[in-house]
XYZ file of C-alpha atoms in Angstrom:
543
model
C -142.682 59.238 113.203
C -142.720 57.148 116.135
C -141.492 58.097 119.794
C -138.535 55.739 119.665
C -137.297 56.998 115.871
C -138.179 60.994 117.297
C -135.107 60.031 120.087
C -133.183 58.080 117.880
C -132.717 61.675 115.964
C -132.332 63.595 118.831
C -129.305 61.571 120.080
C -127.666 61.537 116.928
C -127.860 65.383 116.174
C -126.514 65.948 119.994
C -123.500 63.004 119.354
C -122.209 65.220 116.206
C -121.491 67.567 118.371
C -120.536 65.789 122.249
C -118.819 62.452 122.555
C -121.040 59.077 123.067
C -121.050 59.086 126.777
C -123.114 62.525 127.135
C -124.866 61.373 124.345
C -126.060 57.935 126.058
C -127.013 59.891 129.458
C -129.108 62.432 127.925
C -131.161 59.284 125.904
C -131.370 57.708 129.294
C -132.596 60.687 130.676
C -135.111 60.487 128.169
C -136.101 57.203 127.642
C -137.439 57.939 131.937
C -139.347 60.843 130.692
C -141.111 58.206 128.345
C -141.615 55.325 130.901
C -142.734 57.985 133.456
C -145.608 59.133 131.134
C -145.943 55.911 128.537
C -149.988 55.107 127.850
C -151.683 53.225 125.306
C -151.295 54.122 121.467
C -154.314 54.426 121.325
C -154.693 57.307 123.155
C -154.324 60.000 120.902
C -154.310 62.894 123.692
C -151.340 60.834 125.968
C -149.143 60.874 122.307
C -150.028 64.381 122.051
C -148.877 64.965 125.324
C -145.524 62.738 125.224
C -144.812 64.394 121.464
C -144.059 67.869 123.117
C -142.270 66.474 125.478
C -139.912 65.071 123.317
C -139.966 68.457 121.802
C -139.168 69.953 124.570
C -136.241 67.297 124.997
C -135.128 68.671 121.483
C -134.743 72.230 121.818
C -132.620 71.088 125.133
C -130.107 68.763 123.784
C -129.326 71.000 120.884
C -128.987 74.379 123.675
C -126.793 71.826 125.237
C -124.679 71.031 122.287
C -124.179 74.701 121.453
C -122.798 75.322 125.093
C -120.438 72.522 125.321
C -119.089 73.604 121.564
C -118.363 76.605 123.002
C -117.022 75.607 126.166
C -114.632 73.223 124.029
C -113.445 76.278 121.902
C -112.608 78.676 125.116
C -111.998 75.933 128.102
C -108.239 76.135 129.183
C -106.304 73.220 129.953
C -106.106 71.684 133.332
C -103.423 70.195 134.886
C -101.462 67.176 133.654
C -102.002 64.406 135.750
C -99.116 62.723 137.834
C -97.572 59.803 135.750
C -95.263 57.122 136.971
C -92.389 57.338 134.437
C -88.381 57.076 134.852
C -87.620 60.516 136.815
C -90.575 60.594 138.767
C -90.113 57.050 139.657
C -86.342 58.080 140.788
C -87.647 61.307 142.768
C -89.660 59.300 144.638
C -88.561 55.884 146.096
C -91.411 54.980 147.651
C -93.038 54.261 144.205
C -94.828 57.559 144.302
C -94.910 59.619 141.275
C -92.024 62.531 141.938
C -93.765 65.967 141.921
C -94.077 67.528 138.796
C -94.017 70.492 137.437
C -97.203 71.225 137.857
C -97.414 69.873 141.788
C -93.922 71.560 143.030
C -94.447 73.532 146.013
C -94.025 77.155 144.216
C -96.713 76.233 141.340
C -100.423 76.647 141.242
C -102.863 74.441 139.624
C -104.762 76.145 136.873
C -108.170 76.822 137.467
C -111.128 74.743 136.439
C -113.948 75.974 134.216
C -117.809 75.875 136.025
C -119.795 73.285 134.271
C -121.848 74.515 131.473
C -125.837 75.125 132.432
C -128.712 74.947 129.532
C -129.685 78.253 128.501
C -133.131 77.072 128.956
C -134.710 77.506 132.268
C -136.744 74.516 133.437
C -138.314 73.810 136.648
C -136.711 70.326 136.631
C -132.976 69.488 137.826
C -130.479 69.347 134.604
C -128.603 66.505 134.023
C -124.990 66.807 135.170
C -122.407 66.138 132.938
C -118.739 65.267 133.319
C -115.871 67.550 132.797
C -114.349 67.763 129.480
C -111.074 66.537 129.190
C -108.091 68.731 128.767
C -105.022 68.354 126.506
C -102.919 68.199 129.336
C -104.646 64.966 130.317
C -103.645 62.951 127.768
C -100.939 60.188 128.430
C -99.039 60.633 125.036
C -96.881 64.048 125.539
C -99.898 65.646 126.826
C -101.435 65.736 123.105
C -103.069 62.619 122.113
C -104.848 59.135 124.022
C -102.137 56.387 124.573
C -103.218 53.754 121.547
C -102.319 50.826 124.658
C -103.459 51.048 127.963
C -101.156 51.526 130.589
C -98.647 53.626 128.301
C -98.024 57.028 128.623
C -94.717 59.027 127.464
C -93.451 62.324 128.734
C -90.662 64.684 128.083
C -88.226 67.121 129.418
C -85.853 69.562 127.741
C -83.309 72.701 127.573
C -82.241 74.926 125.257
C -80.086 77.458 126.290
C -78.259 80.975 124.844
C -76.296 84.091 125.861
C -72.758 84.493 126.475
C -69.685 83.626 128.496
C -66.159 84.322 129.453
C -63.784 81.553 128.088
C -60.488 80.704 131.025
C -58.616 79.387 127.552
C -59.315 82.648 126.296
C -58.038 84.726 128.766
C -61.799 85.532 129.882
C -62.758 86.862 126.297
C -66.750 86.772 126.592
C -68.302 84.340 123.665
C -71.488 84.138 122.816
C -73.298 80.449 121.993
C -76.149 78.526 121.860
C -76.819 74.716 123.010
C -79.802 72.579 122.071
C -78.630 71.306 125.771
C -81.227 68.353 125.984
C -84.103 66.650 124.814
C -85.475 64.028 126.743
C -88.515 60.985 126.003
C -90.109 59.540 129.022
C -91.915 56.293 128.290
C -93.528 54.408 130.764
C -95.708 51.177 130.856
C -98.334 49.678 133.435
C -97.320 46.181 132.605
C -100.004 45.069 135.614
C -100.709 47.668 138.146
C -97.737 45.952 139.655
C -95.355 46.028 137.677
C -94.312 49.168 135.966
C -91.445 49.842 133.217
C -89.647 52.822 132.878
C -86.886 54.363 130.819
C -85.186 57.532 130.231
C -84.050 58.460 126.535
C -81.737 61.434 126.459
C -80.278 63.093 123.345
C -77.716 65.765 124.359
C -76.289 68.655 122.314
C -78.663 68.469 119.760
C -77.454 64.716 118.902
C -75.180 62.877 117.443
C -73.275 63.036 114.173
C -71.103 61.533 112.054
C -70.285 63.824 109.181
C -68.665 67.432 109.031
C -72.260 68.716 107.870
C -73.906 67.622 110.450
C -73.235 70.586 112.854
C -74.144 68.080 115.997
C -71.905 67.449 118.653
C -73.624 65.146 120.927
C -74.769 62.135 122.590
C -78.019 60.127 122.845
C -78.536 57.385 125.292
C -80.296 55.184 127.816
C -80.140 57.569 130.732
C -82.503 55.154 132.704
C -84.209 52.029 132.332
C -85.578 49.580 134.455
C -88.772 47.502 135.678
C -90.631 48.566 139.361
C -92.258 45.665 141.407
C -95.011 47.480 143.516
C -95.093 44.769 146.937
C -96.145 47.172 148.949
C -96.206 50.360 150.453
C -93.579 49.867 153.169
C -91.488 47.509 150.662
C -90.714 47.300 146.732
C -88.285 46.175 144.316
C -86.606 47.651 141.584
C -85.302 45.398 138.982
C -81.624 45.424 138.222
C -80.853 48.178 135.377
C -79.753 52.057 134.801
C -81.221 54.123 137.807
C -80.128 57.201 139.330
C -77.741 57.619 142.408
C -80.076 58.520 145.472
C -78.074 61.586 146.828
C -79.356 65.280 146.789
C -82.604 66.594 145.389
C -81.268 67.780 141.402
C -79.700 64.689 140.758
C -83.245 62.748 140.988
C -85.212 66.055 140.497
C -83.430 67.293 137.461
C -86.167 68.865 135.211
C -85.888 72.037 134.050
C -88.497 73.586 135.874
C -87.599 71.978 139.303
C -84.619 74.570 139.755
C -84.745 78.327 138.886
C -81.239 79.198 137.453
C -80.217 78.201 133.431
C -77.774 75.666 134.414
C -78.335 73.045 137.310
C -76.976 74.215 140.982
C -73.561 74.463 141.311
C -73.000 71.408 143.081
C -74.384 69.145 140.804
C -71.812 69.825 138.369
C -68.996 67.577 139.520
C -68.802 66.925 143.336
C -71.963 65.507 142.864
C -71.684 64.147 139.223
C -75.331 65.072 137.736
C -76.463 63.223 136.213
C -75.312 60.430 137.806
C -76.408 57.307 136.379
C -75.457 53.695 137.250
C -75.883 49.945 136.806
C -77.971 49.047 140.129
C -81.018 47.113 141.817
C -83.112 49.124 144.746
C -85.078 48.236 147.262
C -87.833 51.193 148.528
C -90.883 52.233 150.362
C -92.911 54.244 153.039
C -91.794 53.921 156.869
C -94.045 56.210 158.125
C -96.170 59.363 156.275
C -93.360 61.774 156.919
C -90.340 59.386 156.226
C -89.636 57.552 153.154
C -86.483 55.559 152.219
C -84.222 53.939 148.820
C -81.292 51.637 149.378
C -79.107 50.825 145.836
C -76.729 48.369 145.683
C -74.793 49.646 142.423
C -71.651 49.417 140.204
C -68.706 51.350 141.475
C -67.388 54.451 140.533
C -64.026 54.036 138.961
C -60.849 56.865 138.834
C -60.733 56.463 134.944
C -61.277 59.540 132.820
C -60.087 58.573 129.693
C -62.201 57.538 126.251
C -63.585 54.290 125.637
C -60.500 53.486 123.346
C -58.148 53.611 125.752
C -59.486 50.682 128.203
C -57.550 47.780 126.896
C -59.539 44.197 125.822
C -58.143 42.767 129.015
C -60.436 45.567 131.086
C -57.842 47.353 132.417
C -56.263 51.033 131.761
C -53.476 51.167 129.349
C -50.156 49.715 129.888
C -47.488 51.416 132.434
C -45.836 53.912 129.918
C -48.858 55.039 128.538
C -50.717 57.722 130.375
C -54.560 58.135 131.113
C -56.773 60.820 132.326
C -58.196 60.829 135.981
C -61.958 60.321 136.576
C -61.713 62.080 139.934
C -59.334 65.838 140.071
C -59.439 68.468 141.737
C -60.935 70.341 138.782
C -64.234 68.855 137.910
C -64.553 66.525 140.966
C -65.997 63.578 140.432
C -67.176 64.397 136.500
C -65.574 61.657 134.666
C -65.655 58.784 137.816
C -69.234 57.518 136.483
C -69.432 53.820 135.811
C -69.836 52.661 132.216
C -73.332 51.163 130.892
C -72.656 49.030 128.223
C -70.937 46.361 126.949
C -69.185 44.677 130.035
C -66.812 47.602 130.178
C -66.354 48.166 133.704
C -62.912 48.020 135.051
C -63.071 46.850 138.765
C -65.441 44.613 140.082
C -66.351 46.654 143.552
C -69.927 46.983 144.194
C -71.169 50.344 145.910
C -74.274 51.033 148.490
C -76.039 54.026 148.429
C -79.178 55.165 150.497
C -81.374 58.116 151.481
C -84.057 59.377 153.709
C -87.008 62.107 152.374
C -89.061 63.844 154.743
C -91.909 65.885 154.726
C -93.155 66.536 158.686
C -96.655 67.157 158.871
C -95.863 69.377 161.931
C -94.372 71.796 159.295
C -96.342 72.514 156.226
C -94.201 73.481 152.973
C -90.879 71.852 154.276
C -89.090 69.112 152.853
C -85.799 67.640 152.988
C -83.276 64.742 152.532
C -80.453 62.568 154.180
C -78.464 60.489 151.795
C -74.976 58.549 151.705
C -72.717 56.826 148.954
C -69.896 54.015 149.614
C -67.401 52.587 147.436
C -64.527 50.076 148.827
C -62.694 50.440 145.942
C -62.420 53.184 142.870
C -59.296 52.051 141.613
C -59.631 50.437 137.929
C -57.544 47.243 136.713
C -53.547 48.206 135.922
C -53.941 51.332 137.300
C -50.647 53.351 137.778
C -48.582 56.024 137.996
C -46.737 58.185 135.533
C -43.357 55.863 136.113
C -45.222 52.552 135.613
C -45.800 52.294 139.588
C -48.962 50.823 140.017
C -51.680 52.307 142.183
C -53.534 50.474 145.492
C -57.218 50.592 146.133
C -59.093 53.826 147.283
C -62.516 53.824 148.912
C -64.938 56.660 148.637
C -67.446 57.752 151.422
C -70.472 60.574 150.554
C -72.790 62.388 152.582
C -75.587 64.754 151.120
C -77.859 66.701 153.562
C -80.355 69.351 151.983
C -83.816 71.259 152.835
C -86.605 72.957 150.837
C -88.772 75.559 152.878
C -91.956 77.463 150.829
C -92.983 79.547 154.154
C -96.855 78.854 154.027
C -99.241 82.112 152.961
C -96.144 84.095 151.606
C -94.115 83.708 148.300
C -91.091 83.207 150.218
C -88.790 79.891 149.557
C -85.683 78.992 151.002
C -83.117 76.296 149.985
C -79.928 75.112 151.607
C -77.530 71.804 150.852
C -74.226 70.264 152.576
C -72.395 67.891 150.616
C -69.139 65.965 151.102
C -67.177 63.318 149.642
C -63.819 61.287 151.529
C -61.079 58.736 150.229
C -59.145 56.731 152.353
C -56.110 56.995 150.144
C -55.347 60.168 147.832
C -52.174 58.960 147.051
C -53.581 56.265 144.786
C -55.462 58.327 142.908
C -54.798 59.014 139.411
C -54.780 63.026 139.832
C -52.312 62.987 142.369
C -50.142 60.260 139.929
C -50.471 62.400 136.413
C -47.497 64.712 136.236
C -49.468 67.615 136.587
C -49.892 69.077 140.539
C -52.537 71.333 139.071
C -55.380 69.035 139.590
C -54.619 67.412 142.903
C -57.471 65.582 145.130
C -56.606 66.088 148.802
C -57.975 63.900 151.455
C -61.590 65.327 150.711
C -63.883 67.257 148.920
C -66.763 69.772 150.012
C -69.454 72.428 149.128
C -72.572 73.824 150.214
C -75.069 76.155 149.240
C -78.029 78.728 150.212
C -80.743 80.039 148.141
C -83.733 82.284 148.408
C -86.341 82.683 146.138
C -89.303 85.057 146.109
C -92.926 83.594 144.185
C -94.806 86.809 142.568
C -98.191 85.920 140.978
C -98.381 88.061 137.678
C -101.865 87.276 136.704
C -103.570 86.147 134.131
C -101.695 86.295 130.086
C -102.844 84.788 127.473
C -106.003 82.401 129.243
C -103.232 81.481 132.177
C -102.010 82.128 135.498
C -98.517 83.342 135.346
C -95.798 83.270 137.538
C -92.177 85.067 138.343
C -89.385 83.760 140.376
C -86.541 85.796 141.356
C -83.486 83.957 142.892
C -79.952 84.624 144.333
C -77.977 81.407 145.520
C -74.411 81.073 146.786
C -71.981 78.221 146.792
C -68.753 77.402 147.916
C -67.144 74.314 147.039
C -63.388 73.108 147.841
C -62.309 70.132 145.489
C -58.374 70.384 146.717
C -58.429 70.501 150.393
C -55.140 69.470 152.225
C -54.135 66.050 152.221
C -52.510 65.769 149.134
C -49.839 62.324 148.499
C -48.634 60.680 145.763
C -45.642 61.464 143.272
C -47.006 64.985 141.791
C -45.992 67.852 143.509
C -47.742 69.563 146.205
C -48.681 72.813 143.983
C -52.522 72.981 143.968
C -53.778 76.266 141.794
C -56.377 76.978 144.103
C -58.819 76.868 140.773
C -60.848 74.167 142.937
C -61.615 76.261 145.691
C -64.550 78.102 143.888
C -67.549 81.229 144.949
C -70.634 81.127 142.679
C -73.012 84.467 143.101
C -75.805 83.345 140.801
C -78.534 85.234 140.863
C -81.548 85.982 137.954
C -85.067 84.829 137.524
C -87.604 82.010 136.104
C -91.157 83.162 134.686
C -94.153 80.809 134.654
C -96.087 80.692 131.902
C -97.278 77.382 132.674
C -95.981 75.018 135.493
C -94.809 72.966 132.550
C -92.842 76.020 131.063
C -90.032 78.240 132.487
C -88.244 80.991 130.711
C -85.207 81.666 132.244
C -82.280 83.801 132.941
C -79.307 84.031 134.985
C -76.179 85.989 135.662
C -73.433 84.032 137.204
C -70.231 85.574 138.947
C -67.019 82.816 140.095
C -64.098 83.788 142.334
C -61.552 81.382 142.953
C -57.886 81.301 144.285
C -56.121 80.859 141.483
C -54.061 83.050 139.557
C -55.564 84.741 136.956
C -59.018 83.837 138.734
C -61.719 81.907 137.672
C -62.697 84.107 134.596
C -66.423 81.732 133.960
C -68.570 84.770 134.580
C -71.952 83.877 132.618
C -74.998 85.105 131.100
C -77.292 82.983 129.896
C -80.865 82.700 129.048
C -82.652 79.538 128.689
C -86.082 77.586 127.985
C -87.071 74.791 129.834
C -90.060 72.019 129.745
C -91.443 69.243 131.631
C -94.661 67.477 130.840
């Protein structure tokens, strides 16, 4: 056969087994062996000569194709590249991707496999070959190439058991399960420039409609919106659902960006996690330790109540008719979010929010944020009293201050927040205007919290590097501090001045994987006491 056929055969039997790129090096590798040593056909003793050569060329390609087989059966995957999607997007104003799970402080990168050698020794230098790709590399959930360029699609989740003390119980401990969240990530390079992103949460294992459905649950557009890369110092995001910029959880809100079952304390009412809102942002890099995000959003409104109950004119229902409060001294601030559909909104104030990340070079491993929130106005259309008085406007001020310290060479990580939140008037606000004193909202809110958390390398299980996190935070918050005014009597329960000794642990199997548990102990003033003592176990993602 001739010397162009004899290749032609060798670069098909390697291509069975290696994809067309190593396949198209290793002819061009030999195609140079032939130029370097071509002669005339007639000379029987050069084709002699070139013929075991190609031989030679052979026997490597096929020891070649038997190493990368088995390096394909036993290589381990690598970490998933950063991609710009919703969350990350949110995490990181600047228009950075927000650290992952697999590129937060406490995780380490998996290793990566030595390229494979021939077994054949050979005086001459081997080609070098690039590194296989891992399944963790690919854009589509980690598991397949993205059929478009430029879109790639990621996912969170939670799914959480154990058991709990129920307050309308009397503290009888129940045990339960929640499907908590599932969460798709899609993102799309429209131009390198300009980026979409969305958020697409399903809650509660769904929505149903039907007795037999055994769902009770939401799914919806937790974030959407377009990013206008300028550059780095300034960039635009287009007006849609985003994510208020206070705190770390509420833009860092993945499962395995926080060690305990449920999110910190704090994030589940003073600050109203996940707290989404119609808004426009403006973002970028000031210096390399100082980033910034400035939203101009929808307002937060003091309206609690179902959609059903917000009248066609946009207001709340009539004088006579009572409503539930979006902000009491129960849940905080729980029920104040702004609605996202439909033109449903019921005042027309516009809030600001901004915040500052830094990372100073001059200390390795820390991190930490500034952030603020202003409303002029939470009071909806028609609001009012229990007597058919109605209710003035009420402006809301927030402050957020927080740190993250992983003390370099040791597995030792501390974490700390502040946060508080002030109206100018109390006595317009719906809680203090409901007939019932138990739920009052004095002249401010509160809380802060301190956590340690200890990083113990377990080794390698099952082909990865596993890790163990135990934790013990404390929080205090005060949701019915003095102040109170309006027509409900000055009785607060002390149920909003709450302790939380949470302590447990989060295991590693992957960066993208945390198995969790947590016990929880609450004090508060009232009564009976807080009786919401948990214990929970839980299973988190993010890739």
């Amino acid at each position: 056969m001739s010397s162009h056929r004899y290749l032609g055969l060798g670069a098909r039997k390697f291509g069975r087994g290696c994809n067309s790129r190593r396949a198209a090096l290793l002819a061009a590798t030999a195609l140079s062996i032939i130029g370097s040593g071509s002669v005339s056909a007639a000379d029987d003793s050069v084709n002699e000569a070139l013929l075991k050569k190609l031989d030679k060329m052979e026997r490597r390609i096929q020891a070649l194709e038997a190493e990368l087989k088995q390096k394909d059966a036993s290589a381990k995957p690598g970490p998933r590249a950063a991609s710009v999607r919703s969350a990350n997007a949110a995490a990181a104003p600047s228009g950075e991707p927000k650290e992952s799970a697999d590129s937060k402080p406490d995780a380490k990168d998996a290793k990566g496999k030595p390229e494979a050698k021939s077994a054949e020794t050979s005086a001459k230098p081997m080609l070098k070959l690039p590194p296989l790709p891992s399944a963790s590399d690919k854009p589509i959930l980690g598991l397949v190439d993205s059929p478009v360029p430029g879109l790639s699609i990621g996912a969170y989740g939670e799914i959480k058991f154990g058991s709990v003390q129920n307050p309308a119980a009397n503290g009888q401990w129940q045990k339960g399960f929640d499907a908590h969240r599932f969460v798709l990530l899609p993102t799309y390079a429209i131009t390198p420039n300009i980026i979409f992103n969305a958020e697409i949460e399903f809650e509660h294992a769904g929505s149903g409609f039907d007795n037999d459905d055994k769902l009770h649950g939401t799914a919806e557009i937790e974030q959407i919106w377009v990013d206008f890369k300028i550059i780095d110092q300034f960039n635009w995001r287009s007006p849609g659902i985003d994510l208020v910029p206070i705190g770390y959880i509420n833009q860092h809100h993945e499962p395995t960006q926080f060690y305990s079952v449920n999110r910190p304390e704090l994030y589940l009412g003073l600050i109203p996690s996940t707290w989404k809102v119609p808004s426009s942002s403006v973002y970028g890099t000031i210096t390399e330790d100082l980033k910034y995000q400035v939203m101009i959003a929808t307002s937060n409104e003091d309206f609690g109540d179902s959609f059903d109950n917000r009248t066609a004119a946009k207001t709340v229902p009539l004088p006579g008719t009572p409503y539930a409060a979006g902000i009491d001294g129960l849940n905080g601030l729980g029920f104040s979010r702004p609605p996202l559909g439909d033109f449903q909104q019921l005042n027309n104030a516009t809030a600001v929010a901004g915040r500052l990340d830094f990372t100073p070079t001059f200390l390795p491993g820390f991190a930490g944020s500034v952030s603020a929130y202003y409303t002029p106005n939470l009071t909806p259309r028609g609001a009012h009293d229990d007597f058919g008085n109605f209710l003035g406007h009420t402006s809301m001020t927030m402050f957020d201050a927080e740190f993250r310290y992983r003390v370099p060479q040791t597995g030792l990580e501390l974490r700390g927040e502040y946060v508080r939140a002030d109206f100018s008037h109390p006595e317009n606000l719906r809680a203090n205007n409901d007939s019932d004193p138990t739920n009052n909202v004095g002249k401010s809110m509160y809380g802060y919290s301190g956590e340690i958390a200890y990083h113990v390398q377990l080794g390698t299980i099952l082909n990865n590097e596993w890790e163990a996190v135990p934790f013990y935070r404390y929080t205090y918050q005060n949701l019915q501090t003095g102040g109170f005014a309006g027509t409900d009597a000055n009785l607060p329960t002390g149920a909003g001045q709450r302790q939380y000794h949470t302590a447990g642990f989060a295991l590693f199997p992957s960066p993208k994987v945390a198995l969790k548990a947590t016990y929880q102990h609450v004090i508060d003033k009232s009564i009976t006491g807080a009786m919401s003592d948990s214990f929970l176990g839980g299973v988190g993602f993010f890739f």
